[in-house]
Structure formats: structure tokens, C-alpha cells
Tab-separated table of C-alpha atoms and ligand atoms in Angstrom:
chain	number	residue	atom	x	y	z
A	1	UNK	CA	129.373	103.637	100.681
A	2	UNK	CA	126.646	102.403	103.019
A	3	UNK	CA	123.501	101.626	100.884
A	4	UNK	CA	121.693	104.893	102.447
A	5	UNK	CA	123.610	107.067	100.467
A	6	UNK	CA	122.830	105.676	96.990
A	7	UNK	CA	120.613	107.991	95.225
A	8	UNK	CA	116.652	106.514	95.096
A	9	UNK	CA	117.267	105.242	91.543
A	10	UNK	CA	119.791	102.926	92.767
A	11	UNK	CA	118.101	101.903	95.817
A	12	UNK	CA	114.681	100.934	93.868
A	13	UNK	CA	116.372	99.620	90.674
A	14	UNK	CA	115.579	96.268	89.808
A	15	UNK	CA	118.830	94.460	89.403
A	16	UNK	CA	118.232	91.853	86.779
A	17	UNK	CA	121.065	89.265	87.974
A	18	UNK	CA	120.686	87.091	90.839
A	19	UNK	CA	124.426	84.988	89.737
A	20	UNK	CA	127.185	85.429	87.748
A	21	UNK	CA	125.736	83.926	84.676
A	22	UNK	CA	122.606	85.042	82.662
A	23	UNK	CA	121.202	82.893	79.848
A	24	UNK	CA	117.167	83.094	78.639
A	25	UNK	CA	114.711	81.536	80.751
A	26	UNK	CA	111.049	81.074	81.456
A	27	UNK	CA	111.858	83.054	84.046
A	28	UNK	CA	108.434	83.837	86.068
A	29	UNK	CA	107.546	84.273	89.367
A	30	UNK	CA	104.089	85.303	91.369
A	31	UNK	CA	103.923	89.183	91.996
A	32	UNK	CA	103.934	91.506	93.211
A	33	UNK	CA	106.525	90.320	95.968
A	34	UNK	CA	109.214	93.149	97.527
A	35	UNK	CA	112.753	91.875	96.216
A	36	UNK	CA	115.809	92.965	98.133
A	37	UNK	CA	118.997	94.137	96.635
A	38	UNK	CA	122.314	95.419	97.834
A	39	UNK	CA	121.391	99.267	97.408
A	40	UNK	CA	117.454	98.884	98.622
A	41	UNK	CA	114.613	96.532	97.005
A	42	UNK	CA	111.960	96.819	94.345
A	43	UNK	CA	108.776	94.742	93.149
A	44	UNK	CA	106.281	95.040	96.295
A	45	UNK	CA	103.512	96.579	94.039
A	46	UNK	CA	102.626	95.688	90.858
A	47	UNK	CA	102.500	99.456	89.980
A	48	UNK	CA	105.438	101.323	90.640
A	49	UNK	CA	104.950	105.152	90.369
A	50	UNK	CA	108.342	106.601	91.227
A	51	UNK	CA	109.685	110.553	91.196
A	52	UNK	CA	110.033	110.347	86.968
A	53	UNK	CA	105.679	109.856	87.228
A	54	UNK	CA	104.748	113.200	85.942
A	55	UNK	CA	107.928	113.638	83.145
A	56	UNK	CA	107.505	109.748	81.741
A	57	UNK	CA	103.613	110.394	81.438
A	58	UNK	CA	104.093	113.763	79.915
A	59	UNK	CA	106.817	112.225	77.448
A	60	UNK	CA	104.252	109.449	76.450
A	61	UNK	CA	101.754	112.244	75.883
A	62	UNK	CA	103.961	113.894	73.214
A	63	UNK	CA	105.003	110.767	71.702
A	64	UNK	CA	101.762	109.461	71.176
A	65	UNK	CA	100.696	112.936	69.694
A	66	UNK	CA	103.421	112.988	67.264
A	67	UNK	CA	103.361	108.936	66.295
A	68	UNK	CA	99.714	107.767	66.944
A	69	UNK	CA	100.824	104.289	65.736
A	70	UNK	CA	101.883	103.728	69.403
A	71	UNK	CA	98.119	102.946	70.165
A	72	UNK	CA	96.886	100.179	68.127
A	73	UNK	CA	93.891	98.510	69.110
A	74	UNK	CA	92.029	95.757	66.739
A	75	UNK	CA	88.169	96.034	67.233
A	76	UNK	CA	86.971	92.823	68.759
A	77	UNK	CA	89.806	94.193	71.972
A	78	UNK	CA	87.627	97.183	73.237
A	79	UNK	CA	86.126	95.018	75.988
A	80	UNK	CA	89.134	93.894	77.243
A	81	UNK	CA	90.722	97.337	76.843
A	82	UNK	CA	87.965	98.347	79.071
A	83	UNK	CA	88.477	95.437	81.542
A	84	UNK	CA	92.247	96.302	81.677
A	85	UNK	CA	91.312	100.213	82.455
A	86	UNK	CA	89.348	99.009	85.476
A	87	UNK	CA	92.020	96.873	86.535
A	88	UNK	CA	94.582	99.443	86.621
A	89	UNK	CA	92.811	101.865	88.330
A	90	UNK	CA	91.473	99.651	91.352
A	91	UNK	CA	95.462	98.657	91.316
A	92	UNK	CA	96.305	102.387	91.726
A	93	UNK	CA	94.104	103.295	94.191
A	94	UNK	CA	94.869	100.329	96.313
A	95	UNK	CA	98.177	101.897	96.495
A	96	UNK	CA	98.679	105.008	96.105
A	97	UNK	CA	96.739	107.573	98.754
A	98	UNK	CA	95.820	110.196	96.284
A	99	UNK	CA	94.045	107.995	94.027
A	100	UNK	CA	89.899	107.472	94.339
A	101	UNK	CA	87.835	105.163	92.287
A	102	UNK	CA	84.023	105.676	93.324
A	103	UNK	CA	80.822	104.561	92.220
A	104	UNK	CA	78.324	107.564	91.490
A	105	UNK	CA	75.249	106.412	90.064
A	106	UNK	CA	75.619	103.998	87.016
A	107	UNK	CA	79.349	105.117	86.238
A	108	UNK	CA	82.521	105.915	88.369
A	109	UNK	CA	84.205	109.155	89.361
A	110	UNK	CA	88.591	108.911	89.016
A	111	UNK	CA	89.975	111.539	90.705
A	112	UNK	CA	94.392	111.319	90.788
A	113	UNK	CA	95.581	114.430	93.016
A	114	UNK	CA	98.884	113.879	91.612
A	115	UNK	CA	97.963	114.460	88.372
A	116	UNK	CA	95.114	116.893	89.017
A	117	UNK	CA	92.915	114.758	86.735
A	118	UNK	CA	89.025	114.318	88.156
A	119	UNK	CA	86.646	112.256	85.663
A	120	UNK	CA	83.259	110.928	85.903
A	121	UNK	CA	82.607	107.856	83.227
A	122	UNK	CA	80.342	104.902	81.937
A	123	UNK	CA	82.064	101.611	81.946
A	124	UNK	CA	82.118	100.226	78.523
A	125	UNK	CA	80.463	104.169	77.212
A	126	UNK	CA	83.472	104.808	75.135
A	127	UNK	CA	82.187	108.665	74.473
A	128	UNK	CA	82.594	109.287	78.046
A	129	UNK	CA	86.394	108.895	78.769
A	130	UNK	CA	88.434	112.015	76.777
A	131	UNK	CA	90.785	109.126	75.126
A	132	UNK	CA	90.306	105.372	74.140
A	133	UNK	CA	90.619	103.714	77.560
A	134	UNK	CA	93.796	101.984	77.253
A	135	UNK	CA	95.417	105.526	76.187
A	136	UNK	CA	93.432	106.632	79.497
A	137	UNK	CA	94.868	103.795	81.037
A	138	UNK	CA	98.612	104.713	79.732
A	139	UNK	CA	98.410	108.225	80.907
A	140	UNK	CA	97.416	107.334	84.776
A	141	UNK	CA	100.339	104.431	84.582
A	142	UNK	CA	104.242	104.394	83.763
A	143	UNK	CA	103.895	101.012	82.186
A	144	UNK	CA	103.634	100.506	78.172
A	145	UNK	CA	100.099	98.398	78.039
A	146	UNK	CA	100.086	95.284	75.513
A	147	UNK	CA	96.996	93.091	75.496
A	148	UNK	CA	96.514	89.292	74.156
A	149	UNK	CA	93.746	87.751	72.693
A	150	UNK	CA	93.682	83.971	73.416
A	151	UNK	CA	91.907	81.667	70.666
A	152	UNK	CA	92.986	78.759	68.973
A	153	UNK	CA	95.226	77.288	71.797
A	154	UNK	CA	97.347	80.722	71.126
A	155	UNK	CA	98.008	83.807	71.928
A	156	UNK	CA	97.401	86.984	69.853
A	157	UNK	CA	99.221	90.695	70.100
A	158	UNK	CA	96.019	92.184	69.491
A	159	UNK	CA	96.221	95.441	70.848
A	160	UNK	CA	98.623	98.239	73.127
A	161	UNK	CA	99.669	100.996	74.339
A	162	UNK	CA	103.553	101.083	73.977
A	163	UNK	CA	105.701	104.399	74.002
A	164	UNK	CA	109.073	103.051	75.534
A	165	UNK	CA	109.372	100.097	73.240
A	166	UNK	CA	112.768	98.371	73.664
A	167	UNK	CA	113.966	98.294	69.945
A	168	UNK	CA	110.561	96.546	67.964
A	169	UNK	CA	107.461	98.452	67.190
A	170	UNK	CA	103.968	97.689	68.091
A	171	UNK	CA	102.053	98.694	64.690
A	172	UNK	CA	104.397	96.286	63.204
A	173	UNK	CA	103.816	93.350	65.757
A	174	UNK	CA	100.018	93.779	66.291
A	175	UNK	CA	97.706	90.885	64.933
A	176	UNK	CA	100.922	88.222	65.272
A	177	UNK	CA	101.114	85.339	67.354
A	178	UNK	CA	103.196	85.086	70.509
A	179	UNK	CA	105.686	82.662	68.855
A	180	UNK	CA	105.590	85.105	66.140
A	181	UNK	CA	106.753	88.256	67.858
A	182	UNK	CA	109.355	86.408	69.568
A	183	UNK	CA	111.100	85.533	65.740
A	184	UNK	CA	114.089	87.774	66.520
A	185	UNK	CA	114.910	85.880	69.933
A	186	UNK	CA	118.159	84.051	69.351
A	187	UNK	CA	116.320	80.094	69.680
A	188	UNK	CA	119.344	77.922	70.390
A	189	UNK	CA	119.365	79.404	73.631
A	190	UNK	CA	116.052	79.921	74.554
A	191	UNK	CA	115.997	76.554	74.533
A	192	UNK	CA	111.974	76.172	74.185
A	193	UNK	CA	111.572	78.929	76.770
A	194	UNK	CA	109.567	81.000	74.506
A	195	UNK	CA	107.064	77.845	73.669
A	196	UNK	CA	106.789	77.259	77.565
A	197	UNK	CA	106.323	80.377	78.173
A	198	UNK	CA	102.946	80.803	76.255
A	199	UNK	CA	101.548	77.649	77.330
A	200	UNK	CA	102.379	78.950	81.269
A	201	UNK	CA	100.430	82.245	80.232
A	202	UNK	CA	97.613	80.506	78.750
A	203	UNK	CA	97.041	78.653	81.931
A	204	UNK	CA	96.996	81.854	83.928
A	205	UNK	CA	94.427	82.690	85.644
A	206	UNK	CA	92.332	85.985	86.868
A	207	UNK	CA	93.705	87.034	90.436
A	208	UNK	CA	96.839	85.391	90.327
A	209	UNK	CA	99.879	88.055	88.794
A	210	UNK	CA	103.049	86.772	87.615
A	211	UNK	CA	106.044	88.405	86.655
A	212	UNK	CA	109.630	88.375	85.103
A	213	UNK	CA	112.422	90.986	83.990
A	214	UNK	CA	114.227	91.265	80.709
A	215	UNK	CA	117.741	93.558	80.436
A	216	UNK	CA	119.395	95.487	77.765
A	217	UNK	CA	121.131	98.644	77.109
A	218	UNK	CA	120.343	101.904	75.963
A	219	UNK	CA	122.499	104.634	74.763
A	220	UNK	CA	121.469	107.962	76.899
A	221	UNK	CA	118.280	108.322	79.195
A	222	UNK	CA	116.023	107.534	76.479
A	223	UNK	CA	112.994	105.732	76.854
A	224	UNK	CA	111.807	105.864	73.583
A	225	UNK	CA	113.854	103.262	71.513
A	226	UNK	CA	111.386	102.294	69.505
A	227	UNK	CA	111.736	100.862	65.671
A	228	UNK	CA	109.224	102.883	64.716
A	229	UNK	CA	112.012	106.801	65.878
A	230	UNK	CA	114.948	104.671	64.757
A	231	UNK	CA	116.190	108.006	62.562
A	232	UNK	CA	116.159	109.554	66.347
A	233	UNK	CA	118.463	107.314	68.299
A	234	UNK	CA	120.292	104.490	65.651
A	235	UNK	CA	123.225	106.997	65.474
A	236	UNK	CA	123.586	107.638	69.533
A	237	UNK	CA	123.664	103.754	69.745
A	238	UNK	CA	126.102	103.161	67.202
A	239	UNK	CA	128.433	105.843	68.422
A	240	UNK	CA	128.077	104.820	71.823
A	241	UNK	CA	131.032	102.458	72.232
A	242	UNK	CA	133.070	105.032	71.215
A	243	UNK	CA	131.507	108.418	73.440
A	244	UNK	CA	134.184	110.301	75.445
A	245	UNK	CA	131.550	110.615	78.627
A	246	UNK	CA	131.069	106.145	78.364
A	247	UNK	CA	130.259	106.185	81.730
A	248	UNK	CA	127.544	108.557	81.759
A	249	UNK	CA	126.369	107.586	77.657
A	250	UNK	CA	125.637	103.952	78.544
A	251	UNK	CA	122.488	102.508	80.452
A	252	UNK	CA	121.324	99.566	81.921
A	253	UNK	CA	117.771	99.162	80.793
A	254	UNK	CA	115.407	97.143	82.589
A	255	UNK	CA	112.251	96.158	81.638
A	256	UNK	CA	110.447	94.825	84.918
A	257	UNK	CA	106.701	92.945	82.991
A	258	UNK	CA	103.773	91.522	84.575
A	259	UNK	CA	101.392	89.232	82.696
A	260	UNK	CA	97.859	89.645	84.615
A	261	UNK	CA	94.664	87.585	83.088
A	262	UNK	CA	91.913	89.890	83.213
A	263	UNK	CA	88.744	89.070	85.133
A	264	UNK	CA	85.864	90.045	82.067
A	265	UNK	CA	87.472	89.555	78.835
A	266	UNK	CA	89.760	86.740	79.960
A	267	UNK	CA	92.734	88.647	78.098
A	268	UNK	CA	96.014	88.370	78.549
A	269	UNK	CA	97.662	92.012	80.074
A	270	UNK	CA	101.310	92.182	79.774
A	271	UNK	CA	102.634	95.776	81.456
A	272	UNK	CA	106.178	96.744	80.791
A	273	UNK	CA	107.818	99.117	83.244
A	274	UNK	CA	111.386	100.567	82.049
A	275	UNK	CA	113.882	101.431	84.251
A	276	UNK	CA	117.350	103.130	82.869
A	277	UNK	CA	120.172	103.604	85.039
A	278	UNK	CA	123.416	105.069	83.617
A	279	UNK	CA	126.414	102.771	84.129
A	280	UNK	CA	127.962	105.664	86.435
A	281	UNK	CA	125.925	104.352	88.942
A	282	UNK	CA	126.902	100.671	88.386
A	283	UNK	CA	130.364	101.584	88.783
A	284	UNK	CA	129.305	102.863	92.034
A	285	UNK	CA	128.018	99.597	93.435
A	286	UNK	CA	131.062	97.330	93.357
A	287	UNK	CA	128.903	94.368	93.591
A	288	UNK	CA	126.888	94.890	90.910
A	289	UNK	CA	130.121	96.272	88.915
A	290	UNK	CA	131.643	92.374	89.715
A	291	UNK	CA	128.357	90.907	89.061
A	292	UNK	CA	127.415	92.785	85.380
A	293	UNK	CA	131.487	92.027	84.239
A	294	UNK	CA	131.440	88.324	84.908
A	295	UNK	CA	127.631	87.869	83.178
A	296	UNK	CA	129.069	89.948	80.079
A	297	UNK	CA	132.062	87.613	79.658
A	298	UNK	CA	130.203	84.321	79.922
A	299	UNK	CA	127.247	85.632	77.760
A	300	UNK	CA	126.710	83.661	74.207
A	301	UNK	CA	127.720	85.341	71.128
A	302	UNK	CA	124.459	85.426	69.744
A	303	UNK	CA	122.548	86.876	73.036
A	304	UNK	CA	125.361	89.408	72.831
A	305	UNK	CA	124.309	89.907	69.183
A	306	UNK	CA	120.782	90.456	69.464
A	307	UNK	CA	121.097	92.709	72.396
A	308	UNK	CA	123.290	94.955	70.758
A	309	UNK	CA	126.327	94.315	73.031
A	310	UNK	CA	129.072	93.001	70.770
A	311	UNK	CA	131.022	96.373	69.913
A	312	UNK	CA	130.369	97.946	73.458
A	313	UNK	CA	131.296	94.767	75.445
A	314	UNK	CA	134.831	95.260	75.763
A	315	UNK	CA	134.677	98.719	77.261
A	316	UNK	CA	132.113	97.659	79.510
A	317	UNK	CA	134.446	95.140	80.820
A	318	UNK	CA	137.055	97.298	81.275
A	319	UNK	CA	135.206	99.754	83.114
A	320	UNK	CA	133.318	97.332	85.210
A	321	UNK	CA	136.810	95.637	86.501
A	322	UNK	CA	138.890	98.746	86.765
A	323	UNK	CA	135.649	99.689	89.204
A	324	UNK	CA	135.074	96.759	90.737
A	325	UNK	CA	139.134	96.903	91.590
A	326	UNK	CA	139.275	100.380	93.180
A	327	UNK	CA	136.423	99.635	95.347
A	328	UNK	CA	134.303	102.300	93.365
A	329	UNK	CA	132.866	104.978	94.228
A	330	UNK	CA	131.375	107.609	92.393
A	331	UNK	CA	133.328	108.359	89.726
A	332	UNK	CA	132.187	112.397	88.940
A	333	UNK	CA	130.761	114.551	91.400
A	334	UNK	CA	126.995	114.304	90.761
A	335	UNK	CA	123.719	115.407	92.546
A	336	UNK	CA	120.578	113.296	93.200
A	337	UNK	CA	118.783	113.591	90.029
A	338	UNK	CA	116.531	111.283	91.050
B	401	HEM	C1	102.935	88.144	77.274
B	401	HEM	C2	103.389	88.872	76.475
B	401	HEM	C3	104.728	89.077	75.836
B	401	HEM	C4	104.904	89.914	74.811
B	401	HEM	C5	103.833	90.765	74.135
B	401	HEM	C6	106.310	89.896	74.476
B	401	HEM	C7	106.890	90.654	73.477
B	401	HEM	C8	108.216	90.673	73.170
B	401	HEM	C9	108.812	91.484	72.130
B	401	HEM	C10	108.046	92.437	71.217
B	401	HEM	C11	110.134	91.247	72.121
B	401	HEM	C12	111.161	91.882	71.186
B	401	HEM	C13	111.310	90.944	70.006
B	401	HEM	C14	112.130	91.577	68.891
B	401	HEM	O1	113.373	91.653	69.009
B	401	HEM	O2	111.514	91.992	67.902
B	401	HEM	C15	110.396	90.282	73.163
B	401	HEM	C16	111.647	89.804	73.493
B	401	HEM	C17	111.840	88.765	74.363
B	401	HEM	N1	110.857	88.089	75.064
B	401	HEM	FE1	108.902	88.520	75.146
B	401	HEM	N2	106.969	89.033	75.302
B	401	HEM	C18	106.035	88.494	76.157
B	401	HEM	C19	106.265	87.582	77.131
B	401	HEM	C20	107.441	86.899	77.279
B	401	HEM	C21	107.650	85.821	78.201
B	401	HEM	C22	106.615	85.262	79.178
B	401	HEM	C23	108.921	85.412	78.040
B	401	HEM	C24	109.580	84.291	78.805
B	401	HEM	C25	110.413	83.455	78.287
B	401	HEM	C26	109.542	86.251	77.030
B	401	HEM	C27	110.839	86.183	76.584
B	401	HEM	C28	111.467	87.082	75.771
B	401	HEM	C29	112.911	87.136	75.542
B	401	HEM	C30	113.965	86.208	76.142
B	401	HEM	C31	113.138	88.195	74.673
B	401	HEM	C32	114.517	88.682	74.196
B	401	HEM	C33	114.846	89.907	74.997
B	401	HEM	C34	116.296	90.391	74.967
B	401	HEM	O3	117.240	89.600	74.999
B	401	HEM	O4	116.495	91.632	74.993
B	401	HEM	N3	108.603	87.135	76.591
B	401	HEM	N4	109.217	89.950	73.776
């Protein structure tokens, strides 16, 4: 199968292995920067608006009108929630055609065709956006919005915007430190990364993105696996190693994040993009079918633990090799969905 004729999921999915080991890492690099694959590439903007726009931004919409937890936002943050809505939306219109940021008089007019949406506002005048402007923010942008307060030589979860959180829940987190949040990480093998990892973000500075990916699994297209709808999706995932349609049940879930120090405030922004991509297609890449078998064999117990891979990791392996041996192609007939 020639890379062309991958659908454009598999093409722009950011592949989180580069060998055929995977152990935690401070694992950063300067964005955005275009990263080739063996279907297509990913990563040259920082914002990545892809054909799911419209249905993820209408699925946060309804999320965050059933559960407002999902927006938390401690007081002395406002200023850098507005300083991370400006951000985004010079990022989007430096990239995307249909997107206008202008100055009219003291304010701005933000007009996105694709969306239909037209607004006129006063920067830091919170009555004149319809929504708190980091919910503005999150319903212009695919990514889940977390931002950091930095005092005391640490870093503080101290507000966010988070719909698609991968298995923790923001009104639960917010107001802890970084080392904090990161409890649940399995430390013998982070091996200090998490500790290096804040002092590298408290050195960063405005103008000057980073990024790095993180990988799990999720069972179904479902973005929203937070803590906080467990009673939605714990029963999927537990079933899951056992689902007659495996193939289709399972999915990769990437999270691609960029840490970006805002220019006012001097807070830390931390965007999460999710990407899901049904091991069907994995199996259809034999490369990446080789690649995912030999980093699930050598991975640590306790990484396997704490992502949730322990009971599904056998199946995986036998599907990945049995795929990886026939050459693979797709294994049900299936249209472009994406
Ligand atoms: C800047 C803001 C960051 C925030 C707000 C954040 C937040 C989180 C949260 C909420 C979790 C889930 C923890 C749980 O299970 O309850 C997590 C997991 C994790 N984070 Fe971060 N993180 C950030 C940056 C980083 C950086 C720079 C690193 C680099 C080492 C990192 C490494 C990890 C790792 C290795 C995991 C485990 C993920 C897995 O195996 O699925 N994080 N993070």
C-alpha cells in the first residue's frame, strides 16, 4: 500500500515511537517543526485544525454544558487567561486563511468563516466576550487549554480548559503543584524526568514553543475519558480486551502538548491535542504494526500498569505480529471516515 492511499488520519497521525523501545523521558523538542512519518507527517503548526474541527468543538460544547467542572479557573489567572486567548487567536489566523484578528478602535473584531463566528471585544473587558475567554479560547481550538502559575521556584495547575482529559480530572488537579499532579506517574522509571521537566519549563521563555507527545489507549473513539464521566466509559475499557470487533474497539491515543510561556502574564500554557486512531489502521501500516509489538513487549510492568495495558497486551501482540507477518493490509473493507 503506497502511503497515498492511507486515509488522512493515518497520513497526519503523530506516531509516538521513533525505536523499538519506549521508556519516560523529558522528552521535548522546539515546535512547531513538520515531522515525517511512513504514512505522511504531522507537527508543522502548533495548531492543528483537521476535518474532526467542527464535531470535536461541538462535543466540547456539550460536555462543558453538562459538566461545567471542565472549566476551572482560580481568580488571580484571568490575566493570563486573557493573554493565552490573544495568543491563540494571532496563532490561528497566522494559519489558517479564514481566520481575521483586527484592531477596530480600542478592541478587536474575530471573525472564523469556518465556524461562522464574528465578534467584536475589549481585551481584558470580560463582559464583552459571550464566555470566559479561555472557554472562548477552547471553542475556536481543538486543544484542551491548561495554564500554570509560576511562584515560589514552582509551578502551579491554576487554571483550564480540559474536555478530552486522558483518565485524571482537572477540578480535582487544579491549585496542585506540577510534581503534585504527576503523583500517579510510575517514578522508578521516570527516572527524575518529571523534576527536570519543570525546571526546563520554568526556564522557558516567551517566543520560543516547545513540545513533546505522550501515548495511551482508549477503548472506542472517545475523547472524553475523563475521571470526572468514569460511570460512562470504565466498563467499555474493562471489557475491551475481551470485544469480538478488537481491532476496531481499541485505539491508539495520542496526546501531541505544547508548553508556550505567555508574553503578559508570564504563564505557563500547556495545549493538549488528542489524536485516536483505531488499531485497524495500525494493522494496516506494517511498520508501525512491527514497531508498536516490539515497544509493548519490552515495556516495564509498571508503565504497562499505569497505562492500563496489562490485560489487553497480549492480544495486542498477537494482532500486531499476525499483521506485521501477512504484510497487512486492511483488514475489513472500510471507507475514509476521515
Ligand atoms: C506543563 C504542564 C503539564 C501538565 C499540566 C501535565 C499534566 C499531567 C497529568 C494531569 C497527567 C496524568 C497524571 C495522572 O495519572 O493522574 C500527566 C501524566 C504524565 N506527564 Fe505530564 N503534564 C505536564 C507536562 C509534562 C512534561 C513536560 C513532562 C515531561 C517529562 C510530563 C510527563 C508526564 C508523563 C510521563 C506522564 C504519564 C503519562 C502516561 O504514561 O500515560 N508532563 N501529566
Amino acid at each position: 500500500m503506497s502511503p497515498f492511499d492511507h486515509p488522512s488520519r493515518v497520513r497526519s497521525f503523530p506516531w509516538p515511537f521513533t525505536g523499538d523501545s519506549y521508556r519516560y523521558s523529558a522528552n521535548v523538542e522546539p515546535a512547531p517543526k513538520l515531522r515525517r512519518t511512513v504514512t505522511g507527517a504531522w507537527g508543522g503548526t502548533i495548531l492543528d485544525l483537521d476535518n474532526q474541527y467542527e464535531a470535536e468543538l461541538a462535543e466540547r460544547h456539550a460536555i462543558l454544558q453538562r459538566d461545567s467542572s471542565r472549566f476551572v479557573e482560580l481568580p488571580h489567572m484571568r490575566p493570563a487567561a486573557w493573554d493565552a486567548l490573544l495568543w491563540g487567536l494571532r496563532a490561528l489566523c497566522a494559519q489558517e486563511a479564514d481566520m481575521r484578528l483586527e484592531r477596530a478602535g480600542e478592541g478587536f473584531i474575530w471573525t472564523n468563516d469556518r465556524l461562522g463566528v464574528r465578534h467584536a471585544f475589549r481585551y481584558g473587558a470580560d463582559e464583552s466576550l459571550p464566555a470566559p475567554p479561555l472557554v472562548f479560547l477552547a471553542s475556536q481550538i481543538q486543544d484542551d487549554i491548561v495554564l500554570l502559575d509560576q511562584r515560589e521556584g514552582q509551578l502551579w495547575v491554576d487554571a483550564g480548559c480540559v474536555t478530552f482529559a486522558s483518565n485524571w480530572s482537572l477540578a480535582f488537579n487544579i491549585g496542585m503543584s506540577f510534581l503534585e499532579i504527576h503523583g500517579p506517574v510510575p517514578q522508578n522509571y521516570a527516572d527524575g524526568a518529571i523534576p527536570r521537566a519543570e525546571q526546563f519549563l520554568m526556564r522557558l521563555q516567551a517566543g520560543q514553543p516547545f513540545r513533546r507527545m505522550n501515548w495511551t489507549s482508549t477503548a472506542g473513539h472517545r475523547l472524553d475519558t475523563a475521571l470526572d464521566s468514569y460511570a460512562d466509559w470504565g466498563a467499555s475499557r474493562q471489557a475491551m480486551a475481551g470485544a469480538e470487533a478488537f481491532a476496531e474497539v481499541f485505539h491508539m491515543r495520542v496526546e501531541v502538548q505544547h508548553f508556550i510561556r505567555l508574553p503578559e502574564s508570564g504563564a505557563i500554557m500547556f495545549l493538549i491535542r488528542t489524536y485516536l486512531l483505531p488499531l485497524s489502521d495500525i494493522l494496516a501500516v506494517p511498520a508501525w504494526a512491527r514497531q508498536f509489538a516490539l515497544v509493548l513487549t519490552d515495556l516495564p510492568d509498571d508503565i504497562i500498569q499505569y497505562k492500563g495495558l496489562a490485560a489487553l497486551r497480549p492480544r495486542l501482540i498477537r494482532s500486531l505480529t499476525q499483521a506485521d507477518a501477512t504484510g497487512s493490509r486492511y483488514p475489513h473493507t472500510q471507507t475514509d471516515l476521515s
